[in-house]
Short mmCIF file of N, CA and C and ligand atoms in Angstrom, two decimals:
data_model
loop_
_atom_site.label_atom_id
_atom_site.label_comp_id
_atom_site.label_asym_id
_atom_site.label_seq_id
_atom_site.Cartn_x
_atom_site.Cartn_y
_atom_site.Cartn_z
N ASN A 1 0.87 -1.20 0.00
CA ASN A 1 0.00 0.00 0.00
C ASN A 1 0.89 1.23 0.00
N SER A 2 0.93 1.97 -1.10
CA SER A 2 1.84 3.11 -1.22
C SER A 2 1.14 4.43 -0.98
N ALA A 3 -0.17 4.39 -0.71
CA ALA A 3 -0.90 5.64 -0.49
C ALA A 3 -0.46 6.30 0.81
N VAL A 4 -0.50 7.62 0.82
CA VAL A 4 -0.14 8.36 2.02
C VAL A 4 -1.43 8.90 2.64
N THR A 5 -1.62 8.61 3.90
CA THR A 5 -2.76 9.16 4.62
C THR A 5 -2.33 10.41 5.35
N SER A 6 -3.01 11.52 5.11
CA SER A 6 -2.71 12.76 5.83
C SER A 6 -3.62 12.89 7.04
N ILE A 7 -3.04 13.31 8.13
CA ILE A 7 -3.80 13.53 9.36
C ILE A 7 -3.57 14.96 9.82
N LYS A 8 -4.65 15.73 9.85
CA LYS A 8 -4.56 17.10 10.37
C LYS A 8 -4.69 17.04 11.89
N LEU A 9 -3.65 17.54 12.55
CA LEU A 9 -3.58 17.44 14.01
C LEU A 9 -3.31 18.81 14.61
N VAL A 10 -3.96 19.11 15.73
CA VAL A 10 -3.76 20.39 16.40
C VAL A 10 -3.26 20.15 17.82
N LEU A 11 -2.34 21.01 18.28
CA LEU A 11 -1.91 20.96 19.68
C LEU A 11 -2.52 22.14 20.42
N LEU A 12 -3.10 21.82 21.60
CA LEU A 12 -3.74 22.83 22.44
C LEU A 12 -3.23 22.67 23.86
N GLY A 13 -3.23 23.75 24.61
CA GLY A 13 -2.82 23.66 26.02
C GLY A 13 -2.28 24.99 26.48
N GLU A 14 -2.21 25.12 27.80
CA GLU A 14 -1.74 26.37 28.41
C GLU A 14 -0.35 26.76 27.90
N ALA A 15 -0.03 28.03 27.99
CA ALA A 15 1.29 28.53 27.58
C ALA A 15 2.39 27.80 28.35
N ALA A 16 3.48 27.51 27.65
CA ALA A 16 4.72 26.98 28.24
C ALA A 16 4.64 25.54 28.74
N VAL A 17 3.58 24.80 28.40
CA VAL A 17 3.52 23.39 28.80
C VAL A 17 4.45 22.51 27.95
N GLY A 18 4.87 23.05 26.79
CA GLY A 18 5.80 22.30 25.94
C GLY A 18 5.23 21.80 24.64
N LYS A 19 4.17 22.44 24.13
CA LYS A 19 3.57 22.02 22.85
C LYS A 19 4.59 22.09 21.72
N SER A 20 5.25 23.26 21.57
CA SER A 20 6.21 23.42 20.47
C SER A 20 7.40 22.49 20.65
N SER A 21 7.75 22.23 21.90
CA SER A 21 8.88 21.34 22.17
C SER A 21 8.55 19.90 21.81
N ILE A 22 7.31 19.49 22.03
CA ILE A 22 6.87 18.14 21.61
C ILE A 22 6.96 18.03 20.09
N VAL A 23 6.51 19.09 19.41
CA VAL A 23 6.55 19.06 17.94
C VAL A 23 8.00 19.07 17.45
N LEU A 24 8.85 19.88 18.07
CA LEU A 24 10.27 19.93 17.68
C LEU A 24 10.93 18.56 17.87
N ARG A 25 10.60 17.89 18.95
CA ARG A 25 11.14 16.53 19.20
C ARG A 25 10.64 15.57 18.14
N PHE A 26 9.36 15.64 17.82
CA PHE A 26 8.75 14.70 16.86
C PHE A 26 9.26 14.94 15.44
N VAL A 27 9.40 16.22 15.06
CA VAL A 27 9.74 16.56 13.67
C VAL A 27 11.25 16.55 13.44
N SER A 28 12.03 17.04 14.41
CA SER A 28 13.48 17.20 14.21
C SER A 28 14.33 16.44 15.21
N ASN A 29 13.71 15.68 16.10
CA ASN A 29 14.42 14.96 17.17
C ASN A 29 15.38 15.89 17.91
N ASP A 30 14.87 17.06 18.26
CA ASP A 30 15.71 18.10 18.87
C ASP A 30 14.97 18.70 20.07
N PHE A 31 15.72 19.45 20.90
CA PHE A 31 15.12 20.11 22.06
C PHE A 31 15.87 21.41 22.31
N SER A 32 15.14 22.44 22.73
CA SER A 32 15.76 23.72 23.06
C SER A 32 15.32 24.14 24.47
N GLU A 33 16.28 24.46 25.34
CA GLU A 33 15.96 24.84 26.73
C GLU A 33 15.21 26.17 26.79
N ASN A 34 15.47 27.05 25.83
CA ASN A 34 14.79 28.35 25.87
C ASN A 34 14.02 28.62 24.58
N LYS A 35 12.99 27.81 24.42
CA LYS A 35 12.12 27.93 23.25
C LYS A 35 11.25 29.18 23.41
N GLU A 36 11.15 29.97 22.34
CA GLU A 36 10.32 31.18 22.37
C GLU A 36 8.84 30.80 22.37
N PRO A 37 8.00 31.58 23.06
CA PRO A 37 6.54 31.33 22.97
C PRO A 37 6.08 31.43 21.51
N THR A 38 5.13 30.61 21.16
CA THR A 38 4.57 30.65 19.80
C THR A 38 3.69 31.88 19.65
N ILE A 39 3.80 32.52 18.51
CA ILE A 39 2.97 33.68 18.18
C ILE A 39 1.93 33.19 17.16
N GLY A 40 0.65 33.24 17.53
CA GLY A 40 -0.40 32.78 16.62
C GLY A 40 -0.43 31.27 16.54
N ALA A 41 0.28 30.74 15.57
CA ALA A 41 0.39 29.28 15.43
C ALA A 41 1.52 28.98 14.47
N ALA A 42 2.02 27.76 14.52
CA ALA A 42 3.06 27.30 13.59
C ALA A 42 2.57 26.04 12.90
N PHE A 43 2.97 25.87 11.64
CA PHE A 43 2.57 24.69 10.86
C PHE A 43 3.80 23.86 10.52
N LEU A 44 3.76 22.59 10.83
CA LEU A 44 4.88 21.69 10.51
C LEU A 44 4.30 20.36 10.04
N THR A 45 5.12 19.61 9.31
CA THR A 45 4.67 18.28 8.88
C THR A 45 5.74 17.25 9.23
N GLN A 46 5.29 16.03 9.40
CA GLN A 46 6.21 14.91 9.62
C GLN A 46 5.53 13.63 9.14
N ARG A 47 6.34 12.78 8.47
CA ARG A 47 5.84 11.49 8.00
C ARG A 47 6.35 10.39 8.91
N VAL A 48 5.50 9.42 9.19
CA VAL A 48 5.94 8.22 9.91
C VAL A 48 5.30 7.00 9.27
N ASN A 49 5.97 5.88 9.40
CA ASN A 49 5.39 4.63 8.94
C ASN A 49 4.67 3.96 10.10
N ILE A 50 3.41 3.63 9.83
CA ILE A 50 2.61 2.96 10.85
C ILE A 50 2.00 1.73 10.19
N ASN A 51 2.38 0.56 10.67
CA ASN A 51 1.87 -0.71 10.13
C ASN A 51 1.97 -0.74 8.60
N ASP A 52 3.15 -0.42 8.06
CA ASP A 52 3.42 -0.48 6.61
C ASP A 52 2.71 0.59 5.80
N ASN A 53 2.08 1.54 6.44
CA ASN A 53 1.49 2.68 5.72
C ASN A 53 2.24 3.95 6.08
N THR A 54 2.33 4.87 5.11
CA THR A 54 2.93 6.16 5.41
C THR A 54 1.84 7.11 5.85
N VAL A 55 2.05 7.70 7.01
CA VAL A 55 1.11 8.67 7.55
C VAL A 55 1.81 10.02 7.60
N LYS A 56 1.19 11.02 6.98
CA LYS A 56 1.76 12.37 7.01
C LYS A 56 0.96 13.21 8.00
N PHE A 57 1.62 13.63 9.08
CA PHE A 57 0.97 14.51 10.05
C PHE A 57 1.11 15.95 9.59
N GLU A 58 -0.01 16.64 9.49
CA GLU A 58 -0.03 18.08 9.19
C GLU A 58 -0.40 18.77 10.50
N ILE A 59 0.60 19.39 11.12
CA ILE A 59 0.50 19.77 12.54
C ILE A 59 0.33 21.28 12.69
N TRP A 60 -0.74 21.67 13.37
CA TRP A 60 -0.92 23.06 13.79
C TRP A 60 -0.58 23.17 15.26
N ASP A 61 0.51 23.87 15.53
CA ASP A 61 1.00 24.08 16.90
C ASP A 61 0.51 25.46 17.34
N THR A 62 -0.53 25.50 18.18
CA THR A 62 -1.14 26.78 18.53
C THR A 62 -0.40 27.47 19.68
N ALA A 63 -0.66 28.76 19.83
CA ALA A 63 -0.06 29.55 20.91
C ALA A 63 -0.94 29.45 22.15
N GLY A 64 -0.33 29.19 23.30
CA GLY A 64 -1.10 29.03 24.53
C GLY A 64 -1.39 30.34 25.25
N GLN A 65 -0.65 31.39 24.93
CA GLN A 65 -0.86 32.66 25.62
C GLN A 65 -2.30 33.13 25.40
N GLU A 66 -2.87 33.68 26.49
CA GLU A 66 -4.29 34.03 26.52
C GLU A 66 -4.68 34.97 25.37
N ARG A 67 -3.76 35.86 24.98
CA ARG A 67 -4.12 36.83 23.94
C ARG A 67 -4.36 36.17 22.58
N PHE A 68 -4.00 34.88 22.43
CA PHE A 68 -4.24 34.18 21.16
C PHE A 68 -5.43 33.22 21.24
N ALA A 69 -6.12 33.22 22.38
CA ALA A 69 -7.17 32.21 22.63
C ALA A 69 -8.24 32.20 21.54
N SER A 70 -8.57 33.37 20.99
CA SER A 70 -9.66 33.44 20.01
C SER A 70 -9.30 32.78 18.69
N LEU A 71 -8.02 32.49 18.45
CA LEU A 71 -7.60 31.87 17.19
C LEU A 71 -7.82 30.36 17.16
N ALA A 72 -7.86 29.75 18.34
CA ALA A 72 -7.85 28.28 18.42
C ALA A 72 -8.91 27.59 17.56
N PRO A 73 -10.16 28.08 17.57
CA PRO A 73 -11.18 27.37 16.78
C PRO A 73 -10.83 27.24 15.30
N MET A 74 -10.12 28.23 14.75
CA MET A 74 -9.70 28.15 13.35
C MET A 74 -8.84 26.91 13.10
N TYR A 75 -8.08 26.54 14.11
CA TYR A 75 -7.15 25.42 13.94
C TYR A 75 -7.77 24.07 14.30
N TYR A 76 -8.64 24.04 15.30
CA TYR A 76 -9.19 22.71 15.66
C TYR A 76 -10.43 22.35 14.84
N ARG A 77 -11.05 23.34 14.19
CA ARG A 77 -12.30 23.07 13.48
C ARG A 77 -12.12 22.00 12.40
N ASN A 78 -11.02 22.06 11.67
CA ASN A 78 -10.80 21.10 10.57
C ASN A 78 -9.90 19.94 10.96
N ALA A 79 -9.54 19.86 12.22
CA ALA A 79 -8.57 18.84 12.62
C ALA A 79 -9.24 17.49 12.87
N GLN A 80 -8.50 16.42 12.52
CA GLN A 80 -8.98 15.06 12.78
C GLN A 80 -8.46 14.53 14.11
N ALA A 81 -7.44 15.21 14.63
CA ALA A 81 -6.81 14.73 15.86
C ALA A 81 -6.30 15.92 16.65
N ALA A 82 -6.20 15.73 17.96
CA ALA A 82 -5.69 16.80 18.83
C ALA A 82 -4.84 16.22 19.95
N LEU A 83 -3.79 16.94 20.29
CA LEU A 83 -3.06 16.68 21.53
C LEU A 83 -3.42 17.81 22.48
N ILE A 84 -3.98 17.46 23.63
CA ILE A 84 -4.23 18.44 24.69
C ILE A 84 -3.12 18.23 25.72
N VAL A 85 -2.26 19.24 25.83
CA VAL A 85 -1.03 19.09 26.60
C VAL A 85 -1.13 19.86 27.92
N TYR A 86 -0.67 19.23 29.01
CA TYR A 86 -0.48 19.94 30.28
C TYR A 86 0.92 19.61 30.79
N ASP A 87 1.32 20.34 31.83
CA ASP A 87 2.64 20.17 32.45
C ASP A 87 2.41 19.48 33.79
N VAL A 88 3.01 18.32 34.00
CA VAL A 88 2.74 17.54 35.23
C VAL A 88 3.19 18.27 36.50
N THR A 89 3.96 19.36 36.35
CA THR A 89 4.40 20.13 37.52
C THR A 89 3.53 21.38 37.74
N LYS A 90 2.50 21.58 36.90
CA LYS A 90 1.68 22.80 36.96
C LYS A 90 0.19 22.44 37.02
N PRO A 91 -0.40 22.43 38.22
CA PRO A 91 -1.81 22.03 38.36
C PRO A 91 -2.76 22.89 37.52
N GLN A 92 -2.46 24.17 37.39
CA GLN A 92 -3.32 25.05 36.61
C GLN A 92 -3.41 24.58 35.16
N SER A 93 -2.32 24.01 34.66
CA SER A 93 -2.32 23.57 33.26
C SER A 93 -3.23 22.35 33.06
N PHE A 94 -3.44 21.58 34.16
CA PHE A 94 -4.35 20.43 34.08
C PHE A 94 -5.80 20.90 34.07
N ILE A 95 -6.06 21.96 34.83
CA ILE A 95 -7.40 22.57 34.82
C ILE A 95 -7.70 23.10 33.41
N LYS A 96 -6.71 23.74 32.82
CA LYS A 96 -6.86 24.25 31.44
C LYS A 96 -7.12 23.10 30.46
N ALA A 97 -6.45 21.99 30.68
CA ALA A 97 -6.65 20.82 29.81
C ALA A 97 -8.10 20.35 29.89
N ARG A 98 -8.68 20.35 31.10
CA ARG A 98 -10.09 19.98 31.25
C ARG A 98 -10.98 20.90 30.41
N HIS A 99 -10.66 22.20 30.42
CA HIS A 99 -11.45 23.14 29.63
C HIS A 99 -11.35 22.85 28.14
N TRP A 100 -10.13 22.50 27.70
CA TRP A 100 -9.95 22.18 26.28
C TRP A 100 -10.75 20.93 25.88
N ILE A 101 -10.76 19.94 26.76
CA ILE A 101 -11.52 18.71 26.46
C ILE A 101 -12.99 19.06 26.26
N LYS A 102 -13.51 19.88 27.18
CA LYS A 102 -14.92 20.28 27.11
C LYS A 102 -15.19 21.03 25.80
N GLU A 103 -14.31 21.99 25.49
CA GLU A 103 -14.52 22.79 24.28
C GLU A 103 -14.47 21.92 23.02
N LEU A 104 -13.53 20.99 22.96
CA LEU A 104 -13.46 20.13 21.76
C LEU A 104 -14.70 19.24 21.67
N HIS A 105 -15.14 18.72 22.80
CA HIS A 105 -16.33 17.86 22.75
C HIS A 105 -17.56 18.64 22.30
N GLU A 106 -17.60 19.93 22.60
CA GLU A 106 -18.74 20.76 22.19
C GLU A 106 -18.60 21.28 20.77
N GLN A 107 -17.38 21.59 20.35
CA GLN A 107 -17.19 22.38 19.13
C GLN A 107 -16.49 21.64 17.98
N ALA A 108 -15.73 20.59 18.28
CA ALA A 108 -14.90 19.98 17.23
C ALA A 108 -15.61 18.79 16.60
N ASN A 109 -14.97 18.17 15.60
CA ASN A 109 -15.51 16.98 14.95
C ASN A 109 -15.82 15.91 15.98
N LYS A 110 -16.99 15.29 15.84
CA LYS A 110 -17.40 14.27 16.83
C LYS A 110 -16.46 13.08 16.81
N ASP A 111 -15.85 12.77 15.66
CA ASP A 111 -14.97 11.59 15.58
C ASP A 111 -13.49 11.95 15.75
N MET A 112 -13.22 13.15 16.28
CA MET A 112 -11.83 13.56 16.50
C MET A 112 -11.13 12.61 17.48
N ILE A 113 -9.91 12.23 17.14
CA ILE A 113 -9.09 11.42 18.05
C ILE A 113 -8.30 12.38 18.92
N ILE A 114 -8.47 12.28 20.22
CA ILE A 114 -7.83 13.21 21.15
C ILE A 114 -6.91 12.44 22.10
N ALA A 115 -5.71 12.97 22.27
CA ALA A 115 -4.79 12.42 23.27
C ALA A 115 -4.55 13.48 24.34
N LEU A 116 -4.66 13.06 25.60
CA LEU A 116 -4.31 13.90 26.74
C LEU A 116 -2.85 13.59 27.06
N VAL A 117 -2.03 14.65 27.15
CA VAL A 117 -0.58 14.46 27.26
C VAL A 117 -0.04 15.26 28.45
N GLY A 118 0.51 14.55 29.43
CA GLY A 118 1.17 15.18 30.58
C GLY A 118 2.66 15.26 30.30
N ASN A 119 3.15 16.47 30.03
CA ASN A 119 4.54 16.65 29.59
C ASN A 119 5.47 17.04 30.76
N LYS A 120 6.76 16.98 30.50
CA LYS A 120 7.86 17.37 31.42
C LYS A 120 8.11 16.36 32.52
N VAL A 121 7.84 15.09 32.28
CA VAL A 121 8.08 14.09 33.33
C VAL A 121 9.57 13.92 33.67
N ASP A 122 10.46 14.39 32.77
CA ASP A 122 11.90 14.34 33.09
C ASP A 122 12.22 15.12 34.37
N VAL A 123 11.47 16.17 34.65
CA VAL A 123 11.71 16.99 35.85
C VAL A 123 11.59 16.15 37.12
N LEU A 124 10.76 15.10 37.07
CA LEU A 124 10.50 14.28 38.26
C LEU A 124 11.63 13.32 38.55
N GLU A 125 12.51 13.10 37.57
CA GLU A 125 13.61 12.14 37.77
C GLU A 125 14.50 12.57 38.93
N ASN A 126 14.71 13.89 39.07
CA ASN A 126 15.55 14.40 40.15
C ASN A 126 14.76 14.61 41.44
N ASN A 127 13.48 14.88 41.31
CA ASN A 127 12.69 15.27 42.47
C ASN A 127 11.20 14.97 42.24
N GLU A 128 10.75 13.86 42.78
CA GLU A 128 9.35 13.43 42.59
C GLU A 128 8.39 14.44 43.24
N ASP A 129 8.89 15.27 44.19
CA ASP A 129 8.05 16.30 44.82
C ASP A 129 7.56 17.33 43.81
N GLU A 130 8.24 17.44 42.67
CA GLU A 130 7.83 18.40 41.64
C GLU A 130 6.51 18.00 40.98
N ARG A 131 6.15 16.73 41.13
CA ARG A 131 4.90 16.28 40.49
C ARG A 131 3.71 16.89 41.19
N LYS A 132 2.84 17.56 40.42
CA LYS A 132 1.65 18.20 40.98
C LYS A 132 0.36 17.61 40.39
N VAL A 133 0.49 16.80 39.35
CA VAL A 133 -0.66 16.10 38.79
C VAL A 133 -0.31 14.61 38.74
N ALA A 134 -1.02 13.81 39.54
CA ALA A 134 -0.75 12.37 39.60
C ALA A 134 -1.03 11.72 38.25
N ARG A 135 -0.23 10.72 37.92
CA ARG A 135 -0.48 9.97 36.69
C ARG A 135 -1.92 9.45 36.67
N GLU A 136 -2.39 8.97 37.85
CA GLU A 136 -3.73 8.39 37.95
C GLU A 136 -4.82 9.43 37.63
N GLU A 137 -4.58 10.68 38.01
CA GLU A 137 -5.55 11.75 37.69
C GLU A 137 -5.69 11.91 36.19
N GLY A 138 -4.55 11.93 35.51
CA GLY A 138 -4.56 12.06 34.05
C GLY A 138 -5.23 10.86 33.40
N GLU A 139 -4.84 9.67 33.87
CA GLU A 139 -5.41 8.43 33.32
C GLU A 139 -6.92 8.39 33.50
N LYS A 140 -7.37 8.81 34.69
CA LYS A 140 -8.80 8.77 35.01
C LYS A 140 -9.58 9.72 34.10
N LEU A 141 -9.06 10.94 33.96
CA LEU A 141 -9.73 11.92 33.10
C LEU A 141 -9.80 11.41 31.67
N ALA A 142 -8.69 10.86 31.18
CA ALA A 142 -8.66 10.35 29.81
C ALA A 142 -9.66 9.23 29.63
N GLU A 143 -9.74 8.34 30.62
CA GLU A 143 -10.67 7.21 30.51
C GLU A 143 -12.12 7.70 30.50
N GLU A 144 -12.43 8.63 31.40
CA GLU A 144 -13.79 9.17 31.47
C GLU A 144 -14.20 9.85 30.16
N GLU A 145 -13.24 10.50 29.52
CA GLU A 145 -13.56 11.31 28.34
C GLU A 145 -13.28 10.57 27.03
N GLY A 146 -12.80 9.34 27.13
CA GLY A 146 -12.54 8.55 25.92
C GLY A 146 -11.34 9.02 25.13
N LEU A 147 -10.27 9.42 25.84
CA LEU A 147 -9.07 9.93 25.19
C LEU A 147 -7.91 8.97 25.35
N LEU A 148 -6.95 9.04 24.45
CA LEU A 148 -5.66 8.39 24.67
C LEU A 148 -4.94 9.16 25.77
N PHE A 149 -4.01 8.50 26.45
CA PHE A 149 -3.27 9.19 27.50
C PHE A 149 -1.79 8.80 27.48
N PHE A 150 -0.94 9.82 27.52
CA PHE A 150 0.51 9.59 27.63
C PHE A 150 1.13 10.61 28.56
N GLU A 151 2.14 10.19 29.30
CA GLU A 151 3.04 11.13 29.95
C GLU A 151 4.33 11.17 29.12
N THR A 152 4.79 12.38 28.82
CA THR A 152 5.88 12.56 27.88
C THR A 152 6.98 13.44 28.46
N SER A 153 8.12 13.42 27.78
CA SER A 153 9.15 14.44 27.97
C SER A 153 9.67 14.84 26.61
N ALA A 154 9.44 16.10 26.25
CA ALA A 154 10.03 16.61 25.01
C ALA A 154 11.54 16.68 25.16
N LYS A 155 12.00 16.83 26.41
CA LYS A 155 13.44 16.97 26.66
C LYS A 155 14.18 15.66 26.39
N THR A 156 13.66 14.55 26.91
CA THR A 156 14.33 13.25 26.69
C THR A 156 13.77 12.51 25.48
N GLY A 157 12.58 12.91 25.04
CA GLY A 157 11.92 12.21 23.93
C GLY A 157 10.96 11.13 24.38
N LEU A 158 10.87 10.90 25.70
CA LEU A 158 10.00 9.83 26.20
C LEU A 158 8.58 9.95 25.67
N ASN A 159 8.10 8.89 25.01
CA ASN A 159 6.69 8.77 24.56
C ASN A 159 6.23 9.80 23.53
N VAL A 160 7.13 10.57 22.95
CA VAL A 160 6.69 11.59 21.99
C VAL A 160 6.23 10.92 20.69
N THR A 161 7.10 10.15 20.05
CA THR A 161 6.70 9.46 18.83
C THR A 161 5.54 8.51 19.11
N GLU A 162 5.59 7.85 20.26
CA GLU A 162 4.54 6.89 20.64
C GLU A 162 3.15 7.55 20.64
N THR A 163 3.10 8.81 21.10
CA THR A 163 1.81 9.52 21.14
C THR A 163 1.26 9.70 19.72
N PHE A 164 2.12 10.15 18.80
CA PHE A 164 1.66 10.37 17.42
C PHE A 164 1.28 9.04 16.75
N VAL A 165 2.08 8.02 16.99
CA VAL A 165 1.79 6.71 16.38
C VAL A 165 0.45 6.17 16.89
N ALA A 166 0.19 6.35 18.19
CA ALA A 166 -1.08 5.85 18.75
C ALA A 166 -2.27 6.57 18.10
N ILE A 167 -2.10 7.86 17.82
CA ILE A 167 -3.15 8.60 17.11
C ILE A 167 -3.32 8.04 15.70
N GLY A 168 -2.18 7.87 15.02
CA GLY A 168 -2.22 7.35 13.64
C GLY A 168 -2.90 6.00 13.56
N GLU A 169 -2.69 5.18 14.57
CA GLU A 169 -3.28 3.83 14.56
C GLU A 169 -4.80 3.87 14.73
N LYS A 170 -5.33 4.98 15.25
CA LYS A 170 -6.78 5.06 15.48
C LYS A 170 -7.53 5.71 14.32
N ILE A 171 -6.78 6.26 13.34
CA ILE A 171 -7.42 6.95 12.23
C ILE A 171 -7.50 6.01 11.02
N PRO A 172 -8.69 5.85 10.45
CA PRO A 172 -8.83 4.94 9.32
C PRO A 172 -7.95 5.37 8.15
N LEU A 173 -7.23 4.40 7.56
CA LEU A 173 -6.34 4.72 6.44
C LEU A 173 -7.14 4.87 5.15
N LYS A 174 -6.62 5.74 4.29
CA LYS A 174 -7.28 5.96 2.98
C LYS A 174 -6.83 4.90 2.00
P1 GTP B 1 3.38 28.54 23.95
O1 GTP B 1 3.86 28.51 22.55
O2 GTP B 1 3.58 29.88 24.60
O3 GTP B 1 1.96 28.10 24.09
O4 GTP B 1 4.29 27.47 24.81
P2 GTP B 1 4.55 25.93 24.46
O5 GTP B 1 3.48 25.08 25.07
O6 GTP B 1 4.79 25.75 23.00
O7 GTP B 1 5.89 25.61 25.29
P3 GTP B 1 7.39 25.50 24.71
O8 GTP B 1 7.53 24.27 23.88
O9 GTP B 1 7.77 26.79 24.11
O10 GTP B 1 8.19 25.22 26.08
C1 GTP B 1 8.18 26.14 27.16
C2 GTP B 1 9.40 25.89 28.03
O11 GTP B 1 9.35 24.60 28.62
C3 GTP B 1 10.73 25.96 27.24
O12 GTP B 1 11.70 26.58 28.04
C4 GTP B 1 11.08 24.50 27.02
O13 GTP B 1 12.47 24.29 26.91
C5 GTP B 1 10.52 23.85 28.28
N1 GTP B 1 10.10 22.46 28.06
C6 GTP B 1 9.28 22.00 27.09
N2 GTP B 1 9.10 20.68 27.18
C7 GTP B 1 9.86 20.27 28.23
C8 GTP B 1 10.10 18.99 28.84
O14 GTP B 1 9.60 17.94 28.43
N3 GTP B 1 10.94 18.98 29.92
C9 GTP B 1 11.51 20.11 30.42
N4 GTP B 1 12.31 19.98 31.48
N5 GTP B 1 11.30 21.32 29.88
C10 GTP B 1 10.49 21.41 28.80
MG1 MG B 2 4.62 27.06 21.43
#
């Protein structure tokens, strides 16, 4: 099967949770300690092979800063998949993730594949006290809402490709 399936995917989540860093890891296998906040949104693509099929991710990386909040619907309206990202060391970002889940369930495609992603788990390697959102809390929310769930580190690369592949595996191939 030589056909390429394109998947339009959007990243949503509070500012500085690591959305752009997850995309940078996935697309370029790279990480930057001082990544600039996204202005508006950024578009990137990456191809991966999933079960002998080529899947092309067309990725809209949105800006989390509040002043860009009104732009988000433009990006999620046509998306087939979404990553809702929070920072496991920032409880407020988990509350924001809950709001995004609600908004997507109300406003986005009914068959959208959504993954809930708790990022920055590398921080816990040195100090488990930094954890402010339990893995079980994330898992429970994802299960209740019918979402995929991963804890990731854009810094080490933990579970980054796995998250995208899991999304790709849930989308019907063309
Ligand atoms: P906005 O574009 O403003 O919405 O932010 P963002 O969600 O795209 O966050 P960004 O990727 O710019 O990362 C914010 C900061 O967190 C940067 O300093 C990153 O280096 C850092 N960061 C991102 N991911 C990780 C991670 O997995 N671990 C650690 N330790 N730091 C991270
Ligand atoms: Mg960004």
